[in-house]
Short mmCIF file of N, CA and C in Angstrom, two decimals:
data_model
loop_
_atom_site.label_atom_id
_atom_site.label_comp_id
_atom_site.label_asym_id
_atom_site.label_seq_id
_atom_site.Cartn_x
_atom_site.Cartn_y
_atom_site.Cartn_z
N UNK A 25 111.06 86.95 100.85
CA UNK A 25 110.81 88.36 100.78
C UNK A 25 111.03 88.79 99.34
N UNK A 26 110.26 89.18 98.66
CA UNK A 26 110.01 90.16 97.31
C UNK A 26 111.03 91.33 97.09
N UNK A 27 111.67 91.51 96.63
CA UNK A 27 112.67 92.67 96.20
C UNK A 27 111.74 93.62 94.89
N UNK A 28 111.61 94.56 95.44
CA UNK A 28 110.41 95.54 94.66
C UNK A 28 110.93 96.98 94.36
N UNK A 29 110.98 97.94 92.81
CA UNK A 29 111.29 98.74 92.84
C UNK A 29 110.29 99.67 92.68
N UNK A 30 109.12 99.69 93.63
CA UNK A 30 108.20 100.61 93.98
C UNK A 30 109.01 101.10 95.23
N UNK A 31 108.20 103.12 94.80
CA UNK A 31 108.22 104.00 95.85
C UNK A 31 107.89 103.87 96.99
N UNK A 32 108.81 103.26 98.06
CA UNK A 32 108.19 103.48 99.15
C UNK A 32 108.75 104.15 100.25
N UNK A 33 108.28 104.80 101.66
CA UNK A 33 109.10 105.94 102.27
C UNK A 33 110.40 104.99 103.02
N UNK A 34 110.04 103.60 103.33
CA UNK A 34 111.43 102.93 103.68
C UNK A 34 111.60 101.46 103.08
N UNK A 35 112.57 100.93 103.45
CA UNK A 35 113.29 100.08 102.47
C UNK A 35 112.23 98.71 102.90
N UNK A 36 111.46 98.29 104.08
CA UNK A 36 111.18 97.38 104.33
C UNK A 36 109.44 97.74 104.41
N UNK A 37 108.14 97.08 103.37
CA UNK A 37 107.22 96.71 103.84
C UNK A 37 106.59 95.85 104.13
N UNK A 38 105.83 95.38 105.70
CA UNK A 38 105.53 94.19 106.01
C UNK A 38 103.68 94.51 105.27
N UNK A 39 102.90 93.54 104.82
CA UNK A 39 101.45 93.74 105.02
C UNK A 39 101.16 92.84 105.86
N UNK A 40 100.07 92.78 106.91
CA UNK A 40 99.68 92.39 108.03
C UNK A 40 97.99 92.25 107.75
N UNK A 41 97.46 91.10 108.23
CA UNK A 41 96.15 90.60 107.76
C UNK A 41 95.75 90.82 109.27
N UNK A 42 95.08 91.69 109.77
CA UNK A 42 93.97 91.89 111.03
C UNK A 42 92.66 91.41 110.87
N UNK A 43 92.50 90.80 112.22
CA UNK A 43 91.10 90.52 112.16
C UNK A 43 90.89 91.43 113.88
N UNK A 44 89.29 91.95 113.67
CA UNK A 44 89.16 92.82 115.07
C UNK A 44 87.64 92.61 114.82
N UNK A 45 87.11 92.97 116.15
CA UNK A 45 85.64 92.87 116.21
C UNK A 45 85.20 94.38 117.15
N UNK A 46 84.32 94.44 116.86
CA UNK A 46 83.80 96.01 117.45
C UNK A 46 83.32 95.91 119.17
N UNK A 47 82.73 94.69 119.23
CA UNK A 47 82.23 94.24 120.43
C UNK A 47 82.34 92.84 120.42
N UNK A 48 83.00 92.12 121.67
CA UNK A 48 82.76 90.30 121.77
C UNK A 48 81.24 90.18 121.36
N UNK A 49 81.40 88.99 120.70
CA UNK A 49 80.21 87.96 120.16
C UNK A 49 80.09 88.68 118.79
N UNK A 50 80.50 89.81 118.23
CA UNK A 50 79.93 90.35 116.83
C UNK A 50 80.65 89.83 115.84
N UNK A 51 80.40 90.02 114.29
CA UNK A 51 81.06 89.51 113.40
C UNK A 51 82.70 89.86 113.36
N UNK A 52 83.81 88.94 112.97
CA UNK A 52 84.71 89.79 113.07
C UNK A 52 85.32 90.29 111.34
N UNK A 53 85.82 91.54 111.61
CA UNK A 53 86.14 92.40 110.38
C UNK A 53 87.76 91.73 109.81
N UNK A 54 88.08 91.20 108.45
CA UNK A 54 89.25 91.16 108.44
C UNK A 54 89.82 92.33 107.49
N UNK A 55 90.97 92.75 107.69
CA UNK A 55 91.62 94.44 106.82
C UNK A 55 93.48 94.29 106.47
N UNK A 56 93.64 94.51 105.95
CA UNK A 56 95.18 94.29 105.77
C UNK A 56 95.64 95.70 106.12
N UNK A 57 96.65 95.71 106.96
CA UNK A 57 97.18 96.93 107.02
C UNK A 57 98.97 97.01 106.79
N UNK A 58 99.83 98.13 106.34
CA UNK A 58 100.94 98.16 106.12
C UNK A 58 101.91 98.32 106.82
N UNK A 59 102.98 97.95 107.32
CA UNK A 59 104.10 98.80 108.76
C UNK A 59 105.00 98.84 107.57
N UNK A 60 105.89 99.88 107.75
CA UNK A 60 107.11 100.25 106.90
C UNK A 60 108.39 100.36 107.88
N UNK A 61 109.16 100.10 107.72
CA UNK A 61 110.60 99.99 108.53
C UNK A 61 112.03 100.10 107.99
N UNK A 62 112.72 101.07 108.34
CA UNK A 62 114.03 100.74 107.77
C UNK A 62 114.96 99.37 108.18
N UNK A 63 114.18 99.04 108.76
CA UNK A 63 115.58 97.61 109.43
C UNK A 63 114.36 96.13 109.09
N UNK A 64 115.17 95.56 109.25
CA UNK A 64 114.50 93.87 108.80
C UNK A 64 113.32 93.68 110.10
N UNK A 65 112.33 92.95 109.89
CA UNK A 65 111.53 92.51 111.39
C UNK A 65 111.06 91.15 111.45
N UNK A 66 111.40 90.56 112.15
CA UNK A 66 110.21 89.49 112.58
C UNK A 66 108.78 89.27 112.74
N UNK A 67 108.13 88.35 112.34
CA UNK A 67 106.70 88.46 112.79
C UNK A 67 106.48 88.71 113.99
N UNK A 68 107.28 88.38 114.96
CA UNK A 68 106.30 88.52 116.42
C UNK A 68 106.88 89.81 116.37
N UNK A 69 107.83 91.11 116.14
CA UNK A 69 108.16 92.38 116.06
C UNK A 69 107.44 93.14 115.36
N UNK A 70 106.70 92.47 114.24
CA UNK A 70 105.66 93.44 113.49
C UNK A 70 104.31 92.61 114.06
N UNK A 71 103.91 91.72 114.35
CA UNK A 71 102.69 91.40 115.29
C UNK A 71 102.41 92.55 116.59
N UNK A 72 103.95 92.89 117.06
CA UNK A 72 104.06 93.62 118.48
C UNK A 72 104.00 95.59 117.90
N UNK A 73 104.16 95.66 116.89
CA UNK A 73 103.66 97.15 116.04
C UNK A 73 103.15 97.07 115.91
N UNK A 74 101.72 96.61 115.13
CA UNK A 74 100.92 96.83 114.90
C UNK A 74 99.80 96.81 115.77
N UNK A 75 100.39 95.71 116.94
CA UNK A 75 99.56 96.09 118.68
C UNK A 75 100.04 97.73 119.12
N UNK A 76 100.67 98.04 118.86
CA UNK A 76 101.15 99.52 119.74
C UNK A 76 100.52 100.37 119.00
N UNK A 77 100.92 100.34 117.55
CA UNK A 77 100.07 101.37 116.64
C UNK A 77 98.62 101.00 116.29
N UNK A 78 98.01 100.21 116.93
CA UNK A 78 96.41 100.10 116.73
C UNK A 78 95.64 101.39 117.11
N UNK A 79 95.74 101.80 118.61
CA UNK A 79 95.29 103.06 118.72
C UNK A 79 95.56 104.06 117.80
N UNK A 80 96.79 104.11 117.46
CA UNK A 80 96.65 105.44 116.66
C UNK A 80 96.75 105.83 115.35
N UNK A 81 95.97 104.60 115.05
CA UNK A 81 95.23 105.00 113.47
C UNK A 81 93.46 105.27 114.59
N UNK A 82 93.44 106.35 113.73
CA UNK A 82 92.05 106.55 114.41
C UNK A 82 90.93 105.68 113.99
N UNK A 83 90.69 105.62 112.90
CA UNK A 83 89.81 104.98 112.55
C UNK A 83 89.11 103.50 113.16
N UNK A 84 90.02 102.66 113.60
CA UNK A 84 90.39 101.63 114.34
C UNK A 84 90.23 101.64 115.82
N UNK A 85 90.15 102.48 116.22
CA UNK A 85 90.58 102.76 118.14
C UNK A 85 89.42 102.02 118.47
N UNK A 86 88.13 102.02 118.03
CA UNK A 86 87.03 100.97 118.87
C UNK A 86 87.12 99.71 118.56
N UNK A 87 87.76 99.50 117.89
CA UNK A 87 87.94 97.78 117.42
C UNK A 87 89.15 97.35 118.23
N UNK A 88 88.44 96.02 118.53
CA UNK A 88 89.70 95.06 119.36
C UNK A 88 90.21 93.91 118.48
N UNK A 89 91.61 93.71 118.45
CA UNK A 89 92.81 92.78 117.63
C UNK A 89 91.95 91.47 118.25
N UNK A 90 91.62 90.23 117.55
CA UNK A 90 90.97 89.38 117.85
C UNK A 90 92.28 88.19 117.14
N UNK A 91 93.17 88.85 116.02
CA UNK A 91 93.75 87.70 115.30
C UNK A 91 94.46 88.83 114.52
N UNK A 92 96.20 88.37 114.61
CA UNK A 92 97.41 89.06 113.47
C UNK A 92 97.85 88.09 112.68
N UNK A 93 97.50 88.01 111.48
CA UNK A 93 98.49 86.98 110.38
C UNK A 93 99.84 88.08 109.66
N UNK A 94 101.30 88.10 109.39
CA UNK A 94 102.10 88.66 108.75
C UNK A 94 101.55 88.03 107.69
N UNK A 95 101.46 89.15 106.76
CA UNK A 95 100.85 88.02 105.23
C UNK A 95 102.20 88.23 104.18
N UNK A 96 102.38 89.12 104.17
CA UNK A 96 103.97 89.14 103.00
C UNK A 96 104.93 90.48 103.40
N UNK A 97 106.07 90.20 102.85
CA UNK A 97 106.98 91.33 103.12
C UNK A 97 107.78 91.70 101.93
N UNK A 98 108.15 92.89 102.26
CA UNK A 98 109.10 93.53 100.28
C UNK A 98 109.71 94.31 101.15
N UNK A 99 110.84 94.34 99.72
CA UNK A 99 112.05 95.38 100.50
C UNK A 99 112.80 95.77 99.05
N UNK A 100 112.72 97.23 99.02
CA UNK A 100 112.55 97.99 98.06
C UNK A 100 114.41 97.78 97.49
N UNK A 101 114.22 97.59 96.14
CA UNK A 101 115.56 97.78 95.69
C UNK A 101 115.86 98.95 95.53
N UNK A 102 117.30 99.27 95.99
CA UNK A 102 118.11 100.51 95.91
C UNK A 102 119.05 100.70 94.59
N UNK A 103 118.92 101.38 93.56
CA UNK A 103 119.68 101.14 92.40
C UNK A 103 120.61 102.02 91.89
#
């Protein structure tokens, strides 16, 4: 984990590599998206957020999770 003294609203960010497809058989889309957390997480705990919060990024709601990679994590130094 990266120790980073960028602004961020909490001490822990995971980035998360999604892959989703709009409809079975179509191409699938890959997108990185961010979860922020004050407490430490596991991959299968941020695999299992970013399943809950899929719906409600709007943009996303017609696309189905086909594949979650955790791709890196930082955790902001406090100084």
């Amino acid at each position: 984990m990266a120790a980073v003294t960028w602004e961020t609203s909490k001490e822990y960010m995971y980035k998360v590599k999604v892959q989703s497809v709009l409809r079975i058989g179509e191409s699938i889309t890959e997108r990185f998206v961010n979860i922020m957390s004050d407490v430490p997480m596991t991959p299968a705990m941020i695999e299992t957020e970013v399943k809950e919060r899929w719906g409600e990024w709007e943009k996303y709601t017609a696309e189905e999770i086909t594949g979650l990679q955790v791709w890196s994590a930082v955790r902001k130094v406090m100084e």
